[in-house]
CSV table of N, CA and C in Angstrom, one decimal:
chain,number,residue,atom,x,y,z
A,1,UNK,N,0.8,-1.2,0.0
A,1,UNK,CA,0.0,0.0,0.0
A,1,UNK,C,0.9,1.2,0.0
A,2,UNK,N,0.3,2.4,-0.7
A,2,UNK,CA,1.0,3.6,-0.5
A,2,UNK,C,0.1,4.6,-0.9
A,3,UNK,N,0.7,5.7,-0.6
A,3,UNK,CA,-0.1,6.9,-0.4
A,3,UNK,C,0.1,7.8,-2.3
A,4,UNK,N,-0.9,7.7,-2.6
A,4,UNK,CA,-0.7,8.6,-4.4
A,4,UNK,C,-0.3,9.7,-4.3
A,5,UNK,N,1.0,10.6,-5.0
A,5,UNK,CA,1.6,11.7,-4.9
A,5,UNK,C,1.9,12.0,-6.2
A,6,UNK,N,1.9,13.4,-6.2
A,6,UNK,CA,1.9,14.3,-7.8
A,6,UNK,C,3.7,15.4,-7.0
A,7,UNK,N,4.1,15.2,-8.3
A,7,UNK,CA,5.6,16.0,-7.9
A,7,UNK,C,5.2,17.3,-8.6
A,8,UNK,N,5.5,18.5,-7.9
A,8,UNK,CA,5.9,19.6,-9.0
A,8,UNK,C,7.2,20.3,-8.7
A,9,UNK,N,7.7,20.5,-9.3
A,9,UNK,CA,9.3,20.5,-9.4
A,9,UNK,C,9.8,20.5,-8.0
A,10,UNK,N,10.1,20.7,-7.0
A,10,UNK,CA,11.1,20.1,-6.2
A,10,UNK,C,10.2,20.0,-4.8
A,11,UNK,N,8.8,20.0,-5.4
A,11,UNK,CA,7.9,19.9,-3.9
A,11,UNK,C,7.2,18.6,-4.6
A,12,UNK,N,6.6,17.7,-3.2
A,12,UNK,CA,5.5,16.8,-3.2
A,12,UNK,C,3.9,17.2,-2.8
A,13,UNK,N,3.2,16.8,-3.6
A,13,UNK,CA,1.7,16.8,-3.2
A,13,UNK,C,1.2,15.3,-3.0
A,14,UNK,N,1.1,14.8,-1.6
A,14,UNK,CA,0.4,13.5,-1.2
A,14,UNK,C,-0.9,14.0,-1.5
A,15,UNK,N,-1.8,12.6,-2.8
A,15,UNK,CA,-3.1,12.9,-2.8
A,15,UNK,C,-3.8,11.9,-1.3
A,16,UNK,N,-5.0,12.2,-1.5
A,16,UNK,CA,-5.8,11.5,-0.4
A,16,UNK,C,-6.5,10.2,-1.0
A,17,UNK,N,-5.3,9.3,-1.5
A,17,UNK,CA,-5.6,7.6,-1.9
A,17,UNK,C,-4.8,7.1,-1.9
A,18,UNK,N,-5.0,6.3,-1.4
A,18,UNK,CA,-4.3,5.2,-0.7
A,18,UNK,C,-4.4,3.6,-1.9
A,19,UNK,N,-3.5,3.3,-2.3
A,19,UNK,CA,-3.5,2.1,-3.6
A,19,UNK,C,-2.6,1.1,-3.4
A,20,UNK,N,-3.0,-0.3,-3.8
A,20,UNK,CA,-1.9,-1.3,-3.8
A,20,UNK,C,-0.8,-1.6,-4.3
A,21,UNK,N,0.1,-1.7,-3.2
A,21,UNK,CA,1.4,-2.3,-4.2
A,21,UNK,C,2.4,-0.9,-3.8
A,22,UNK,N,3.5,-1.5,-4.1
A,22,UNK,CA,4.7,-0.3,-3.7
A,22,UNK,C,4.6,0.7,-4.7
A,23,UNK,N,5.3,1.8,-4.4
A,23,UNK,CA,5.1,3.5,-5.0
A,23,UNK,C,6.2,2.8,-6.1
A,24,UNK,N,5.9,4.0,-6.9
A,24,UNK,CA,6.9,3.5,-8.6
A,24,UNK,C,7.9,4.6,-8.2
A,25,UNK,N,8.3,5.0,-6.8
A,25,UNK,CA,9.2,5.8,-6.6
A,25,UNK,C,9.2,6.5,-4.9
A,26,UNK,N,10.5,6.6,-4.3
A,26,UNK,CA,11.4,6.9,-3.3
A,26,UNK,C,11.0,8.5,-3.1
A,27,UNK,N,10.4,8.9,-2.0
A,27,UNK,CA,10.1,10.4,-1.9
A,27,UNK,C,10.4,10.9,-0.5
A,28,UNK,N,11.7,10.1,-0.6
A,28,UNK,CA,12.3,10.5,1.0
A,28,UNK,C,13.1,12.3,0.8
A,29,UNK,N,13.5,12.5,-0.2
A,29,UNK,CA,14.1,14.1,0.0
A,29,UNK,C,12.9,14.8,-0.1
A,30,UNK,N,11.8,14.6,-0.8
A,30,UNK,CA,10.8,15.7,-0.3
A,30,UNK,C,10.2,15.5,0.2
A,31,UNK,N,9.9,14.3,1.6
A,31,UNK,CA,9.3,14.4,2.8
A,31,UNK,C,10.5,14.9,3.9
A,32,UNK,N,11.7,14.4,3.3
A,32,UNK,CA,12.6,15.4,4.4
A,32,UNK,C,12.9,16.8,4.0
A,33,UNK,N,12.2,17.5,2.8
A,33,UNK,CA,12.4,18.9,3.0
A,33,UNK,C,10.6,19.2,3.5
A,34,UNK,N,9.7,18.4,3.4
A,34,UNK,CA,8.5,19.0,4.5
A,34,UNK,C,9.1,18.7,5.6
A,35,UNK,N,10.0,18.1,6.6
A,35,UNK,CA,10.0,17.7,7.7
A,35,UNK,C,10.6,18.7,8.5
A,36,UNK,N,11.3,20.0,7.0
A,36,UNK,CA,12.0,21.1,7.7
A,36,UNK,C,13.7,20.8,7.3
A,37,UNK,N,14.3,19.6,7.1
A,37,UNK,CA,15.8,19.5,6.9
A,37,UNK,C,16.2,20.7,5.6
A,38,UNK,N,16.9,21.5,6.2
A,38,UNK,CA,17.7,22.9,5.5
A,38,UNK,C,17.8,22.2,3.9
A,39,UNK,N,18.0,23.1,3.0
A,39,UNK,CA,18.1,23.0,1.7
A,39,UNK,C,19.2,22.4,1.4
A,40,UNK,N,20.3,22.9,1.9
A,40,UNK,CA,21.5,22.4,1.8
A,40,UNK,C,22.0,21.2,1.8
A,41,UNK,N,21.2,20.6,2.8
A,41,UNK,CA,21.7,19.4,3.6
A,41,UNK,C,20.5,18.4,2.1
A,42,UNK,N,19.3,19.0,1.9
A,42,UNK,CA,18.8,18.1,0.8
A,42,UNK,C,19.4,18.1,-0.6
A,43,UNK,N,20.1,19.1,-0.8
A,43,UNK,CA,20.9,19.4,-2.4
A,43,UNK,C,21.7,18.2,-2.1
A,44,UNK,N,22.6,18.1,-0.7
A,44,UNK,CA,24.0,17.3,-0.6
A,44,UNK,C,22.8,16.1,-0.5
A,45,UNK,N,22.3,15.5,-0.7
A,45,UNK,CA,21.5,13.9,0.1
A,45,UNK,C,21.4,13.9,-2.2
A,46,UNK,N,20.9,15.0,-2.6
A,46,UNK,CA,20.3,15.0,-4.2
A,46,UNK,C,21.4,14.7,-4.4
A,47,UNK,N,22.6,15.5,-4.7
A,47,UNK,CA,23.5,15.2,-5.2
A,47,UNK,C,24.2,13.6,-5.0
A,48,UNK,N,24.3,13.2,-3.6
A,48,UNK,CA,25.0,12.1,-3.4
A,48,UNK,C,23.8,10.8,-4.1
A,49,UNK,N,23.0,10.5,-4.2
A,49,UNK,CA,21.9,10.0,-4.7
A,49,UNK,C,22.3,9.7,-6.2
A,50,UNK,N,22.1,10.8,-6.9
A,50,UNK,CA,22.5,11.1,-8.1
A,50,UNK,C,23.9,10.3,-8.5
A,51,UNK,N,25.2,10.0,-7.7
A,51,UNK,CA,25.8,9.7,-7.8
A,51,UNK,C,25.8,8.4,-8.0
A,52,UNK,N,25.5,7.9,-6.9
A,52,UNK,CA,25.3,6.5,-6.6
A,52,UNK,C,23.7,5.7,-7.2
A,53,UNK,N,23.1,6.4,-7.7
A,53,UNK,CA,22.5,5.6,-8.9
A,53,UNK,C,22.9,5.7,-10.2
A,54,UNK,N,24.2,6.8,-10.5
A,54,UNK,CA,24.4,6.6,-11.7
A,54,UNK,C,25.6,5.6,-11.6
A,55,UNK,N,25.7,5.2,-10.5
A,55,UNK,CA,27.3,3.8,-10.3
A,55,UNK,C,26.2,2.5,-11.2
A,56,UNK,N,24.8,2.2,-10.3
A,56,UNK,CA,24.3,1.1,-10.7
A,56,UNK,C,24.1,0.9,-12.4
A,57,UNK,N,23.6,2.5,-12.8
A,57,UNK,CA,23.4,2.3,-14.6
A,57,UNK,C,24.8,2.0,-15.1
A,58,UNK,N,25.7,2.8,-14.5
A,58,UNK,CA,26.7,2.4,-15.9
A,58,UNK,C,27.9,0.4,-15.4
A,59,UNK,N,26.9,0.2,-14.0
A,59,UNK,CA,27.4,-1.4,-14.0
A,59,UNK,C,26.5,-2.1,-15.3
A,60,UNK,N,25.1,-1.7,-15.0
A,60,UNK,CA,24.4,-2.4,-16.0
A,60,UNK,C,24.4,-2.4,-17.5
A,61,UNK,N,25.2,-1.1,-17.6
A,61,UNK,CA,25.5,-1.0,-19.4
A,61,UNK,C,26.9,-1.6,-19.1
A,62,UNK,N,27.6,-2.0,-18.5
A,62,UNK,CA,29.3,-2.7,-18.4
A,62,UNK,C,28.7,-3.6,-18.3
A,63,UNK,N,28.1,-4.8,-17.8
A,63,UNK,CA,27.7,-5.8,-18.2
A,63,UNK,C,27.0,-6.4,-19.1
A,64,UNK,N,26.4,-5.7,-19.6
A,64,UNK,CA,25.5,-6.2,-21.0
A,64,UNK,C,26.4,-6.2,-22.0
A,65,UNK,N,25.7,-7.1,-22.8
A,65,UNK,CA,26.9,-7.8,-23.9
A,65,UNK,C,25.7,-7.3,-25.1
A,66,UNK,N,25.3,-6.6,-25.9
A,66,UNK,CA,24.4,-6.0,-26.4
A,66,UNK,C,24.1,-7.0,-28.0
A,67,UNK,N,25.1,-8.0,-27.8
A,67,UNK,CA,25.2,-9.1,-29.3
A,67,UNK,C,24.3,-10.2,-28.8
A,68,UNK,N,24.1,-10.1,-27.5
A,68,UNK,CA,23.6,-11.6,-26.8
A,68,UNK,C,22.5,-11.1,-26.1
A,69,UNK,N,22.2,-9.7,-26.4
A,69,UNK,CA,20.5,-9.8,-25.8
A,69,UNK,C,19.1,-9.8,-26.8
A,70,UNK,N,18.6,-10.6,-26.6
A,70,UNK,CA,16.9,-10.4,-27.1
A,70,UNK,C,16.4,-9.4,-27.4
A,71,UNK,N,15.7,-8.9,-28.2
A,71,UNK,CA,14.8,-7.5,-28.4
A,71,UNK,C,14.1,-7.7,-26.7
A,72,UNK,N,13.6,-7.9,-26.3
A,72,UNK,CA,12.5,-7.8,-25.0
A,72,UNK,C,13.5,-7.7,-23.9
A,73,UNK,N,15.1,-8.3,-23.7
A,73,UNK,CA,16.1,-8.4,-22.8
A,73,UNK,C,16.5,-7.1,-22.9
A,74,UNK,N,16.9,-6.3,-24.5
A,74,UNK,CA,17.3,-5.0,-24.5
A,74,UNK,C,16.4,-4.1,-24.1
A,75,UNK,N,15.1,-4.0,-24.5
A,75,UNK,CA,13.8,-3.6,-23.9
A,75,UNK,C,14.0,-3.1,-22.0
A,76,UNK,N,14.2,-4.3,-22.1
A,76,UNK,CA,14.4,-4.2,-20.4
A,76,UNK,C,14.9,-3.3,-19.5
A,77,UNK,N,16.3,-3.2,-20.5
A,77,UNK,CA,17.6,-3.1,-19.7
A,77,UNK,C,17.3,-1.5,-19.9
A,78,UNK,N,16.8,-1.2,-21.5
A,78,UNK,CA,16.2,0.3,-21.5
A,78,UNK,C,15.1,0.8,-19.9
A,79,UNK,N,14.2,0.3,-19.8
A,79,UNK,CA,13.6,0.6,-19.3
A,79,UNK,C,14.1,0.5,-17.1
A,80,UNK,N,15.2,-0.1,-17.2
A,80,UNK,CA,15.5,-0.1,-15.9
A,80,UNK,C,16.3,0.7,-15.9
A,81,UNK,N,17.3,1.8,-17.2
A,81,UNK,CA,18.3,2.6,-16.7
A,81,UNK,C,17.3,4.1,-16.4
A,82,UNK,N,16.2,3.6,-17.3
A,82,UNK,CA,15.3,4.8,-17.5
A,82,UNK,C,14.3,5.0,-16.1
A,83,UNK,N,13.9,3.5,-15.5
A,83,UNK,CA,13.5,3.9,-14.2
A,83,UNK,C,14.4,4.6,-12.8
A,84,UNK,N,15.9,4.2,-13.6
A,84,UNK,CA,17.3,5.1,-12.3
A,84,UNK,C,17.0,6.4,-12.7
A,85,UNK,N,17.2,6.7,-14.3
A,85,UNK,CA,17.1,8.3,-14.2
A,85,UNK,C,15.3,8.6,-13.2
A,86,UNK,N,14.6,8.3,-13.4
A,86,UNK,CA,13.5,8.7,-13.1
A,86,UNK,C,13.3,9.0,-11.4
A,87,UNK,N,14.0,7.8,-10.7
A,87,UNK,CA,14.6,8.4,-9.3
A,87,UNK,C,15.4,9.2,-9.2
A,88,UNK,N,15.8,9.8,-10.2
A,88,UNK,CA,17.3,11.1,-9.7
A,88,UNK,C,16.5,11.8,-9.7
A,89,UNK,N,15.2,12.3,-10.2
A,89,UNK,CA,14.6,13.4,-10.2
A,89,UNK,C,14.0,14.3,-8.9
């Protein structure tokens, strides 16, 4: 279960519905800038974040052998570097 939320650019709006199954995304820096944590300290948490999901995409493109994947395996591997960018936001 999780609570439905609309982003507009660096603020969260929690709607009032509640739906099954895990959030399609991590909204820990903008419940910790409602909780009051200084801007600063959330730019450095953005930035370090940023970093360290961009270690996981470029393991995943260094592992992929791009002669030995399936159309639906390349598919994939698109759509999971595209779900990391989608958390840096």
């Amino acid at each position: 279960m999780h609570l439905d939320a609309i982003e507009h650019e660096d603020s969260i709006v929690f709607l009032h519905a509640v739906k099954e199954g895990p959030a399609n995304q991590s909204y820990g820096l903008q419940v910790a800038a409602l909780a009051g944590v200084p801007r600063p300290v959330i730019g450095l948490a953005r930035q370090r974040l940023q970093e360290r999901e961009s270690e996981p995409a470029m393991d995943l493109l260094r592992e992929a052998e791009p002669d030995e994947l399936s159309p639906r395996e390349a598919l994939d591997l698109v759509y999971r570097l595209k779900g990391l960018l989608a958390d840096n936001r």
